[in-house]
Short mmCIF file of C-alpha atoms and ligand atoms in Angstrom, two decimals:
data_model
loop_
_atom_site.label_atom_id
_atom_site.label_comp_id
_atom_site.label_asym_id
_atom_site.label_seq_id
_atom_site.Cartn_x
_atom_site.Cartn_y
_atom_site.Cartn_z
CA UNK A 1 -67.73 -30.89 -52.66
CA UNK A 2 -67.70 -28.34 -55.47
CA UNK A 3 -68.84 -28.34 -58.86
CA UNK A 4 -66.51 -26.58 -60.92
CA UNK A 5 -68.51 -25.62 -64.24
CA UNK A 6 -67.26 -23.99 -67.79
CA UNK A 7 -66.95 -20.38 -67.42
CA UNK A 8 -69.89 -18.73 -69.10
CA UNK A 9 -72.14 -21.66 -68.82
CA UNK A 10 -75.63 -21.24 -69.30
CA UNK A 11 -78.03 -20.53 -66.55
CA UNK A 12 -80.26 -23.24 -67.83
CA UNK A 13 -76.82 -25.54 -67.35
CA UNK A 14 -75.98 -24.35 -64.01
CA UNK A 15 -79.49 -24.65 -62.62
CA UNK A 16 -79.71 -27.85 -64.31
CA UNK A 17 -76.64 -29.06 -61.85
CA UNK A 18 -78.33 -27.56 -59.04
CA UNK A 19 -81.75 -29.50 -59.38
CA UNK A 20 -79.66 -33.02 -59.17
CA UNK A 21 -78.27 -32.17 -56.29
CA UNK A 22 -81.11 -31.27 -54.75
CA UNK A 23 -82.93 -34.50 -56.07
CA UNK A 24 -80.12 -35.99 -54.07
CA UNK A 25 -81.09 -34.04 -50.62
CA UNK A 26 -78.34 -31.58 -50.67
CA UNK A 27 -77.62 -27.98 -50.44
CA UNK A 28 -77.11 -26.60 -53.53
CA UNK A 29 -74.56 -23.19 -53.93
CA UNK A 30 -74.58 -21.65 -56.60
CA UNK A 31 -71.53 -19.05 -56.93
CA UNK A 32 -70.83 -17.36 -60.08
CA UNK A 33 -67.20 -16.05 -60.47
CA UNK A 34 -65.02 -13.88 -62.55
CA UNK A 35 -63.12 -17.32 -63.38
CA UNK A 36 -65.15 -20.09 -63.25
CA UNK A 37 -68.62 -21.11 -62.02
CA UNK A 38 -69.11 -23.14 -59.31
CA UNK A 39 -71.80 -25.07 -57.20
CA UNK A 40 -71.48 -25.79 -53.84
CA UNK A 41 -72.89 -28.92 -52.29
CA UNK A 42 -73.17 -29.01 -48.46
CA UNK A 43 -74.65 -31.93 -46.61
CA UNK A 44 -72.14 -34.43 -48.09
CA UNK A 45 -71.65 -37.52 -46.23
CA UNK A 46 -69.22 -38.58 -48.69
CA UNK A 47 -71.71 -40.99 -50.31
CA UNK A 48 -72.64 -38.68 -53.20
CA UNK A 49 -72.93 -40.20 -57.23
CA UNK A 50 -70.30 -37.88 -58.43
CA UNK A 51 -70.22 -39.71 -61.42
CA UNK A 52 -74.01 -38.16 -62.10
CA UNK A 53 -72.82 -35.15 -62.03
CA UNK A 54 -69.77 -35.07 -63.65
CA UNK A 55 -71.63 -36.23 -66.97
CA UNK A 56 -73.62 -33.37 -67.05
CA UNK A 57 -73.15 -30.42 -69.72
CA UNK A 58 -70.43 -27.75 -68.68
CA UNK A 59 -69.83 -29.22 -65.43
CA UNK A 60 -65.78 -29.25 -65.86
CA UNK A 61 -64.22 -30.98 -62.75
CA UNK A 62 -65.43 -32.06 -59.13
CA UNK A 63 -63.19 -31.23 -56.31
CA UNK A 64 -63.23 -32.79 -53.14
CA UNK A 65 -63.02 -30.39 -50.63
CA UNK A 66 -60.49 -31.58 -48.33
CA UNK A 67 -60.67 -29.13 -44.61
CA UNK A 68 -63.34 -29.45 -42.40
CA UNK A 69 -64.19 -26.00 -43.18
CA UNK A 70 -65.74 -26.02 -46.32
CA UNK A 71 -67.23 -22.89 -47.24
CA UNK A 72 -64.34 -20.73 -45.90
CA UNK A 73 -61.97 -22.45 -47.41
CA UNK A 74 -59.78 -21.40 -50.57
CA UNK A 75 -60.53 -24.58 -52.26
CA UNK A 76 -64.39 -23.64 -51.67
CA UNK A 77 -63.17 -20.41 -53.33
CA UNK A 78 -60.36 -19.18 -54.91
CA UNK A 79 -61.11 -15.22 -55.23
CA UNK A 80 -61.31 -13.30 -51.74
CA UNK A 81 -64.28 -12.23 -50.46
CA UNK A 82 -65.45 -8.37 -50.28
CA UNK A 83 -67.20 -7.82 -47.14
CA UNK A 84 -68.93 -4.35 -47.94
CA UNK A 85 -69.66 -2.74 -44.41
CA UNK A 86 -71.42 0.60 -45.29
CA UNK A 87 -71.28 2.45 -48.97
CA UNK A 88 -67.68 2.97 -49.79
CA UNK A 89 -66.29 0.96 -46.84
CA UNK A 90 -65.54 -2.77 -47.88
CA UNK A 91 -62.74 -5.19 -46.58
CA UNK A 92 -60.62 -7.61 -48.81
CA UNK A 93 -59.82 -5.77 -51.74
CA UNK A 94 -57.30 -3.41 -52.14
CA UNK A 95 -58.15 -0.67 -49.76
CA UNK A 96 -56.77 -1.02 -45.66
CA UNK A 97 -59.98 0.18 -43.89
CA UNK A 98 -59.00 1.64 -40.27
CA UNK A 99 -61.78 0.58 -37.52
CA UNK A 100 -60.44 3.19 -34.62
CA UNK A 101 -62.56 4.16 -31.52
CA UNK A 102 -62.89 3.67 -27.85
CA UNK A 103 -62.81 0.64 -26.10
CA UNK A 104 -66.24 1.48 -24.51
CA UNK A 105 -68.68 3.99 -25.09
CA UNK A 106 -68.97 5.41 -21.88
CA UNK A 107 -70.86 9.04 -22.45
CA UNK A 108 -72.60 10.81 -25.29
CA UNK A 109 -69.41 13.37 -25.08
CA UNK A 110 -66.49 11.01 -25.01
CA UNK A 111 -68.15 8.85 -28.22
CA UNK A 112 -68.70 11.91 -30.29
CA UNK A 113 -65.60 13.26 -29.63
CA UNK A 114 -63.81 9.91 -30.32
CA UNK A 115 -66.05 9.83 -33.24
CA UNK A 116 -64.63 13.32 -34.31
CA UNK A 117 -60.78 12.48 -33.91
CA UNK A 118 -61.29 8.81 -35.63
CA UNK A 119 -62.79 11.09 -38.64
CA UNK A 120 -60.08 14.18 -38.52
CA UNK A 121 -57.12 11.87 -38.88
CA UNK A 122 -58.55 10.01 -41.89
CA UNK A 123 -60.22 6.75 -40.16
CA UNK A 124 -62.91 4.72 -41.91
CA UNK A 125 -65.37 3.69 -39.21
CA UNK A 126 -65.77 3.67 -35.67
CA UNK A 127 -65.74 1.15 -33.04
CA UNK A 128 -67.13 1.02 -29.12
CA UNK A 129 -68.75 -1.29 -27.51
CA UNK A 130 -72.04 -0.97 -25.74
CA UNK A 131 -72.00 -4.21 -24.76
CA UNK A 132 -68.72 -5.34 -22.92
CA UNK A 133 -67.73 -9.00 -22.40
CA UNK A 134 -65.12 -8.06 -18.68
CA UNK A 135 -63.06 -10.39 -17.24
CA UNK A 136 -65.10 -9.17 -14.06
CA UNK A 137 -68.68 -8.63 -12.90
CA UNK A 138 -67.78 -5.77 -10.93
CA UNK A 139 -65.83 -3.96 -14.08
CA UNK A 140 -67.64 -1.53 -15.71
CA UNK A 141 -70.28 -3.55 -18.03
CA UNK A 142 -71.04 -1.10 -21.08
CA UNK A 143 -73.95 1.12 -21.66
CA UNK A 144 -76.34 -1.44 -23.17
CA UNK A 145 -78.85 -0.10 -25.79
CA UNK A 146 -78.13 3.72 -24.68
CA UNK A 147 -74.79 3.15 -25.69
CA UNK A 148 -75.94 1.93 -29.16
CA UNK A 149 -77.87 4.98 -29.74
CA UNK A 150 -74.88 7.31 -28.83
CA UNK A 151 -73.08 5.23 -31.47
CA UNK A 152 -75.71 6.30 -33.62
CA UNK A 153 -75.56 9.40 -32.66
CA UNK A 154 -71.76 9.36 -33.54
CA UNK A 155 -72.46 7.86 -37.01
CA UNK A 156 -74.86 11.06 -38.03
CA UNK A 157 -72.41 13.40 -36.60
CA UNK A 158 -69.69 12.08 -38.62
CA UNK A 159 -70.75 9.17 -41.28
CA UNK A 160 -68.86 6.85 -39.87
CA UNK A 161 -69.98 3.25 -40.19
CA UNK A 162 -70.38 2.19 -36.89
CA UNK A 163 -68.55 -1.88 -35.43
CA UNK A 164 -70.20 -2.74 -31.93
CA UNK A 165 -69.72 -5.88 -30.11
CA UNK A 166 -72.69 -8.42 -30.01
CA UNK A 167 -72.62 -10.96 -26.71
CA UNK A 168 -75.99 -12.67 -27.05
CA UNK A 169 -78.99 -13.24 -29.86
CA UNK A 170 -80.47 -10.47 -28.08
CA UNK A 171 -77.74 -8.03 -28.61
CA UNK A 172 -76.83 -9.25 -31.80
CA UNK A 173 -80.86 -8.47 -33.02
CA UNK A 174 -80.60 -4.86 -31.74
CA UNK A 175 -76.53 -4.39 -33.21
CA UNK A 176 -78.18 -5.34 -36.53
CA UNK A 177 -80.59 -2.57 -36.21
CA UNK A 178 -78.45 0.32 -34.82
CA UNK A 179 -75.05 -0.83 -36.48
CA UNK A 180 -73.10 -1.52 -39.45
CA UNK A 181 -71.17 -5.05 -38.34
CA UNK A 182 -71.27 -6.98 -35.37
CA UNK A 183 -68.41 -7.73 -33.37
CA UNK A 184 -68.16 -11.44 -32.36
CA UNK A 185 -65.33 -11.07 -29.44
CA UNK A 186 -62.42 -13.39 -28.80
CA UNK A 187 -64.55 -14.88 -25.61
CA UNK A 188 -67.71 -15.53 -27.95
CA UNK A 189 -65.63 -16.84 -30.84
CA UNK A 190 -66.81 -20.31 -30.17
CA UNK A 191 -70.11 -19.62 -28.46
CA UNK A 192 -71.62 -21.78 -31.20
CA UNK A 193 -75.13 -20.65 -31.12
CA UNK A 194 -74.34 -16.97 -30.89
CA UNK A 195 -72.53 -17.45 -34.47
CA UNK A 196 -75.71 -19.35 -35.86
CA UNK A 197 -77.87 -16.29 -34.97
CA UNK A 198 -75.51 -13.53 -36.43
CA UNK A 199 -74.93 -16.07 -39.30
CA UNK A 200 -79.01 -15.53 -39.83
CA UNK A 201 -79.03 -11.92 -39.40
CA UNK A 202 -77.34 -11.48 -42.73
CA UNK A 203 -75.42 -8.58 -41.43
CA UNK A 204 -71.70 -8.67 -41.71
CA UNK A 205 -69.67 -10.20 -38.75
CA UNK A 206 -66.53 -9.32 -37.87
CA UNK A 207 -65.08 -12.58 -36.16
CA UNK A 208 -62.15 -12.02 -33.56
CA UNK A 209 -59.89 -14.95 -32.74
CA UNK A 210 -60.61 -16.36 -29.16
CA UNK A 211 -58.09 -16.10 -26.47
CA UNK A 212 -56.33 -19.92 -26.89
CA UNK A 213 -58.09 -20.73 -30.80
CA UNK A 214 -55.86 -21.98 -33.08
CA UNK A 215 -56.56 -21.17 -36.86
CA UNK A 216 -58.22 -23.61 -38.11
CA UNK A 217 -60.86 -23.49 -34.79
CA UNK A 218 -61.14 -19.78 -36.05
CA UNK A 219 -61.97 -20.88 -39.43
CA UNK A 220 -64.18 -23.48 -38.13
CA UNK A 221 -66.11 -20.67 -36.08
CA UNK A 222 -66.77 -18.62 -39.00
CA UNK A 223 -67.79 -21.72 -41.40
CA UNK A 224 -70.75 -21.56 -38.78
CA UNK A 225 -71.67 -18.22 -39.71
CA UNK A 226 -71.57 -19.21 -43.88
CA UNK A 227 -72.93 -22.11 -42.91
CA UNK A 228 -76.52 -19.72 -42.37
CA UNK A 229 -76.25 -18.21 -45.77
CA UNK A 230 -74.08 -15.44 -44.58
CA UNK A 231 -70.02 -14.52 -45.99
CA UNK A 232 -70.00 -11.32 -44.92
CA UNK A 233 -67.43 -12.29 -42.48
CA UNK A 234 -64.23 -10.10 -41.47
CA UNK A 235 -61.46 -12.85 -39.76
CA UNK A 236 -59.75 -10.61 -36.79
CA UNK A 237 -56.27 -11.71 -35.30
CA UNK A 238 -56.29 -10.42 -31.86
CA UNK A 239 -53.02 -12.08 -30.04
CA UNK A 240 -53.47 -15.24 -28.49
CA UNK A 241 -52.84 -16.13 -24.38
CA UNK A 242 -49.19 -16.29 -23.76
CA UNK A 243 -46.41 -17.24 -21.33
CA UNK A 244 -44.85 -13.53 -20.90
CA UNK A 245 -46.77 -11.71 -18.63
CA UNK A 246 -44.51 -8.91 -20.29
CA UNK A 247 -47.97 -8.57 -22.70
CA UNK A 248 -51.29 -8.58 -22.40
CA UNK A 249 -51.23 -10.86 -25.14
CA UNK A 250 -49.02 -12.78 -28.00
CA UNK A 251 -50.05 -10.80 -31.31
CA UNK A 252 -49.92 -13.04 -34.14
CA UNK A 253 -48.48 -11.78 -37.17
CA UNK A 254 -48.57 -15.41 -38.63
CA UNK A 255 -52.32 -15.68 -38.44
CA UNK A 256 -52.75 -12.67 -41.45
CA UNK A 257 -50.65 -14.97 -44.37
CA UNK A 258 -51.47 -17.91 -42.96
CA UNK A 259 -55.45 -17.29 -43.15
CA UNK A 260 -54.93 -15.68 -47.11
CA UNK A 261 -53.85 -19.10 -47.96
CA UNK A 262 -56.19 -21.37 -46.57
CA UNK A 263 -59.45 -18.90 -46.70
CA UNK A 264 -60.79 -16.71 -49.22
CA UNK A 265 -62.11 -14.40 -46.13
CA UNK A 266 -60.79 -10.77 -45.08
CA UNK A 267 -58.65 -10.83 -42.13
CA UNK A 268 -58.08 -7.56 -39.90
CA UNK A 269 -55.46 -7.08 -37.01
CA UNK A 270 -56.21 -5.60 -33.44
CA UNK A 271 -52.64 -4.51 -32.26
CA UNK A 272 -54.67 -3.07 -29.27
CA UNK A 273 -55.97 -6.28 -27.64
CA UNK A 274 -53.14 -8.01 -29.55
CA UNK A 275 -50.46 -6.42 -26.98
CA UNK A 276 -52.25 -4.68 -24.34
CA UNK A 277 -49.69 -2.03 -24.36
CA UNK A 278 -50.32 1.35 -25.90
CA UNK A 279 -46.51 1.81 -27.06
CA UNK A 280 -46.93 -1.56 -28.63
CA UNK A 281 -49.76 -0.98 -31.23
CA UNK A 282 -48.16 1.61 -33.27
CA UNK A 283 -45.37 -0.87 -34.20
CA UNK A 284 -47.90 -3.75 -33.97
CA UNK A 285 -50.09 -2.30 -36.40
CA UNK A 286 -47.51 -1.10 -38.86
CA UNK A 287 -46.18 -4.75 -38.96
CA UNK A 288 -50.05 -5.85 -39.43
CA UNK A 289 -50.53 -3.83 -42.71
CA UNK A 290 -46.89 -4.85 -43.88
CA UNK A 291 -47.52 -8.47 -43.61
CA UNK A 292 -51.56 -7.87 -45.62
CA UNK A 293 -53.84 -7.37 -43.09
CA UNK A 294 -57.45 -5.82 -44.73
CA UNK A 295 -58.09 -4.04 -41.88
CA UNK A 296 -56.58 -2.36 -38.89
CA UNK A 297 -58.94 -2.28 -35.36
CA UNK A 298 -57.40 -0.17 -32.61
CA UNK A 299 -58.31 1.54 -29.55
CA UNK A 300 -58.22 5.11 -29.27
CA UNK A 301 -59.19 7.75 -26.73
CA UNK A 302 -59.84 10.86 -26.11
CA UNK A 303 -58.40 10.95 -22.84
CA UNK A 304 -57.28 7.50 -22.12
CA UNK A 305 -56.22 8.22 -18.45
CA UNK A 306 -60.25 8.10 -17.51
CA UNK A 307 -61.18 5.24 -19.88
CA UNK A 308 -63.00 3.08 -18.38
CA UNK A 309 -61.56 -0.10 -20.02
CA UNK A 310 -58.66 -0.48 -21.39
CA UNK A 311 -56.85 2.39 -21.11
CA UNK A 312 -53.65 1.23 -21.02
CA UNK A 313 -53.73 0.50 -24.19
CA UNK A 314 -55.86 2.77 -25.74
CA UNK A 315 -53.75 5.32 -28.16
CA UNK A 316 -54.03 9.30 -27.54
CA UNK A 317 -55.80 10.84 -30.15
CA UNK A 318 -52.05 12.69 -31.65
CA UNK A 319 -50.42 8.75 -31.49
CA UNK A 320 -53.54 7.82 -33.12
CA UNK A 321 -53.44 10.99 -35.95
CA UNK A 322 -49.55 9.98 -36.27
CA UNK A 323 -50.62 6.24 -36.63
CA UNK A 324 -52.72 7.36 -39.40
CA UNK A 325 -50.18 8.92 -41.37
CA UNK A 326 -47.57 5.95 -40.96
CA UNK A 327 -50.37 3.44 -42.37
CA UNK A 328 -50.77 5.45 -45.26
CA UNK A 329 -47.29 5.17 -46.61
CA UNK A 330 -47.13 1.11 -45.54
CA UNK A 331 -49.91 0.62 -47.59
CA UNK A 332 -48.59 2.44 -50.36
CA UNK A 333 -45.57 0.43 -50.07
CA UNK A 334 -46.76 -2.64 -50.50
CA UNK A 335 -49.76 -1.32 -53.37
CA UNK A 336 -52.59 -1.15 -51.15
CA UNK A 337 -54.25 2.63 -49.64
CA UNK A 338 -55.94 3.50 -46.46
CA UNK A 339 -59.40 4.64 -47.84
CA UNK A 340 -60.31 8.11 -46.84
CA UNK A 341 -63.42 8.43 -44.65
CA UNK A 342 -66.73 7.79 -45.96
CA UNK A 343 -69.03 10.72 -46.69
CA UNK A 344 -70.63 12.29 -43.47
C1 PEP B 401 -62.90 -5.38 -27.82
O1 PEP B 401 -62.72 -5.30 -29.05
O2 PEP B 401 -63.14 -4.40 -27.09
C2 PEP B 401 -62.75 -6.70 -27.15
C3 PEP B 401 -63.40 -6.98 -26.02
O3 PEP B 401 -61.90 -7.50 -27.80
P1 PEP B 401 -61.59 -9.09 -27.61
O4 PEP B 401 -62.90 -9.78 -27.79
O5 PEP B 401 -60.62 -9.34 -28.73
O6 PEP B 401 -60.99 -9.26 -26.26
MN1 MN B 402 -61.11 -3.34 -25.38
#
């Protein structure tokens, strides 16, 4: 339920609103916007006096809120969220942030120089995981810690902000000392305690749709993490499990409207994962920033040929530079930028 309250009503008012409905035993969330004001109650089990606090000064309208994820939802709020990951580099608002790197980071070399190339053709932070969720035990497994400190490493060189996957609490408590936003992966997305611990971390998540989630399960995963006093949550469509063996995966250009009208969240595109197929993502992503995506993520590599995951789809660093360039003028078409890269 939310507490929709006069715009510019006084603290002593809203706090007023807040300490009935914790008298109750609710949650009380108090979220002041350029609109309205609101308070949040979470814990309803549908047997809450409304009337009580409907009668109270400034307190405008209650509204029912209607999905069964609350705090994501548009109804919960109706302005989208910023989800700041590093100064200057924030998803939501009007800039197109470009998350580029390799799928791995496999060496001190390879990450720097990925590093370099992401920053040289105008990308705004780097990705690479250190900790890799693989289809196979016998697949390479990621560096572990070492490879978060070459992502640091990579960060100093360059300024780059820094996105690294997160498979356990464990990982997730070291990502939110050596990086800038976790990565929840597609396998994780509903590994329900995982999202509870990154929800307490208070670091921003970026939340990739699992393999076979629909939308609202995706919704549902991330209501977990606001659920722990955290909305610095990035939604990533990352193609679903499909038919065609023709791709990797079925990239859903749907998901990126469909999520800007029932959540107030950011939501990125990962042509990469989202086809499998390196001459894929270049069209992939172009359609991603067309249709409003806040975010591009995308494989690139230095030398994709020795990658040692997912090569195949991993763009060469003058596909990624021309990939880049093509963003740049999508955005502009549609009044949104690619922000230039933060400074080093
Ligand atoms: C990744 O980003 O490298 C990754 C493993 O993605 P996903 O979780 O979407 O498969
Ligand atoms: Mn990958």
């Amino acid at each position: 339920m939310l507490v929709v309250m006069r715009h510019g009503a006084s603290a002593a008012d809203v706090e007023r609103v807040v300490a009935i409905i914790t008298e109750m035993g609710y949650a009380a969330h108090p979220m002041p916007g350029a609109q309205r004001t609101a308070v949040g109650i979470v814990g309803n089990d549908g047997r809450i006096d409304a009337g009580r606090i409907e009668a109270l000064p400034s307190v405008v309208r209650i509204i029912h809120v209607t999905q069964p994820y609350k705090q994501v939802s548009r109804e919960w709020r109706d302005e989208p969220t910023i989800v700041t990951i590093a100064p200057g580099v924030s998803f939501g608002g009007i800039e197109v942030p470009i998350v580029a790197g390799p799928c791995s980071v496999e060496s001190e070399a390879q990450i720097i120089r990925a590093a370099q190339i992401v920053r040289a053709a105008g990308g705004t932070a780097l990705r690479g995981g250190a900790f890799k969720p693989r289809s196979s035990p016998y697949s390479f497994q990621g560096l572990g810690i070492e490879g978060l400190r070459l992502l640091v490493r990579a960060r100093e060189e360059t300024g780059l902000p820094i996105v690294t996957e997160a498979m356990d609490d464990e990982g997730a408590r070291l990502i939110a000392e050596y990086a800038d936003c976790i990565q929840i992966g597609a396998r994780n997305m509903q590994n329900y305690s995982l999202l509870k611990a990154v929800g307490k971390l208070g670091r921003p998540v970026l939340l990739k749709r699992g393999l076979a989630a629909t939308i609202a399960d995706l919704l549902l995963s991330a209501e977990y993490i606001l659920a722990e006093g955290n909305s610095q949550v990035i939604l990533c469509e990352r193609g679903v499990r499909t038919f065609d063996p023709a791709v990797r995966n079925m990239f859903d250009l749907t998901a990126i409207p469909l999520v800007h009208s029932m959540s107030h969240l950011p939501i990125i595109a990962d042509p990469s994962h989202g086809t499998g197929l390196r001459d894929m993502v270049t069209p992939m992503a172009r359609a991603a920033v067309a249709a409003g995506a806040d975010g591009i993520l995308v494989e690139m590599h230095p030398e994709p040929e020795r990658a040692l995951s997912d090569g195949a789809q991993s763009l060469y660093p003058d596909q990624f530079k021309a990939l880049m360039d093509e963003l740049r003028g999508v955005a502009t078409a549609i009044g949104r930028s690619v922000p230039s890269a933060p400074q080093a």
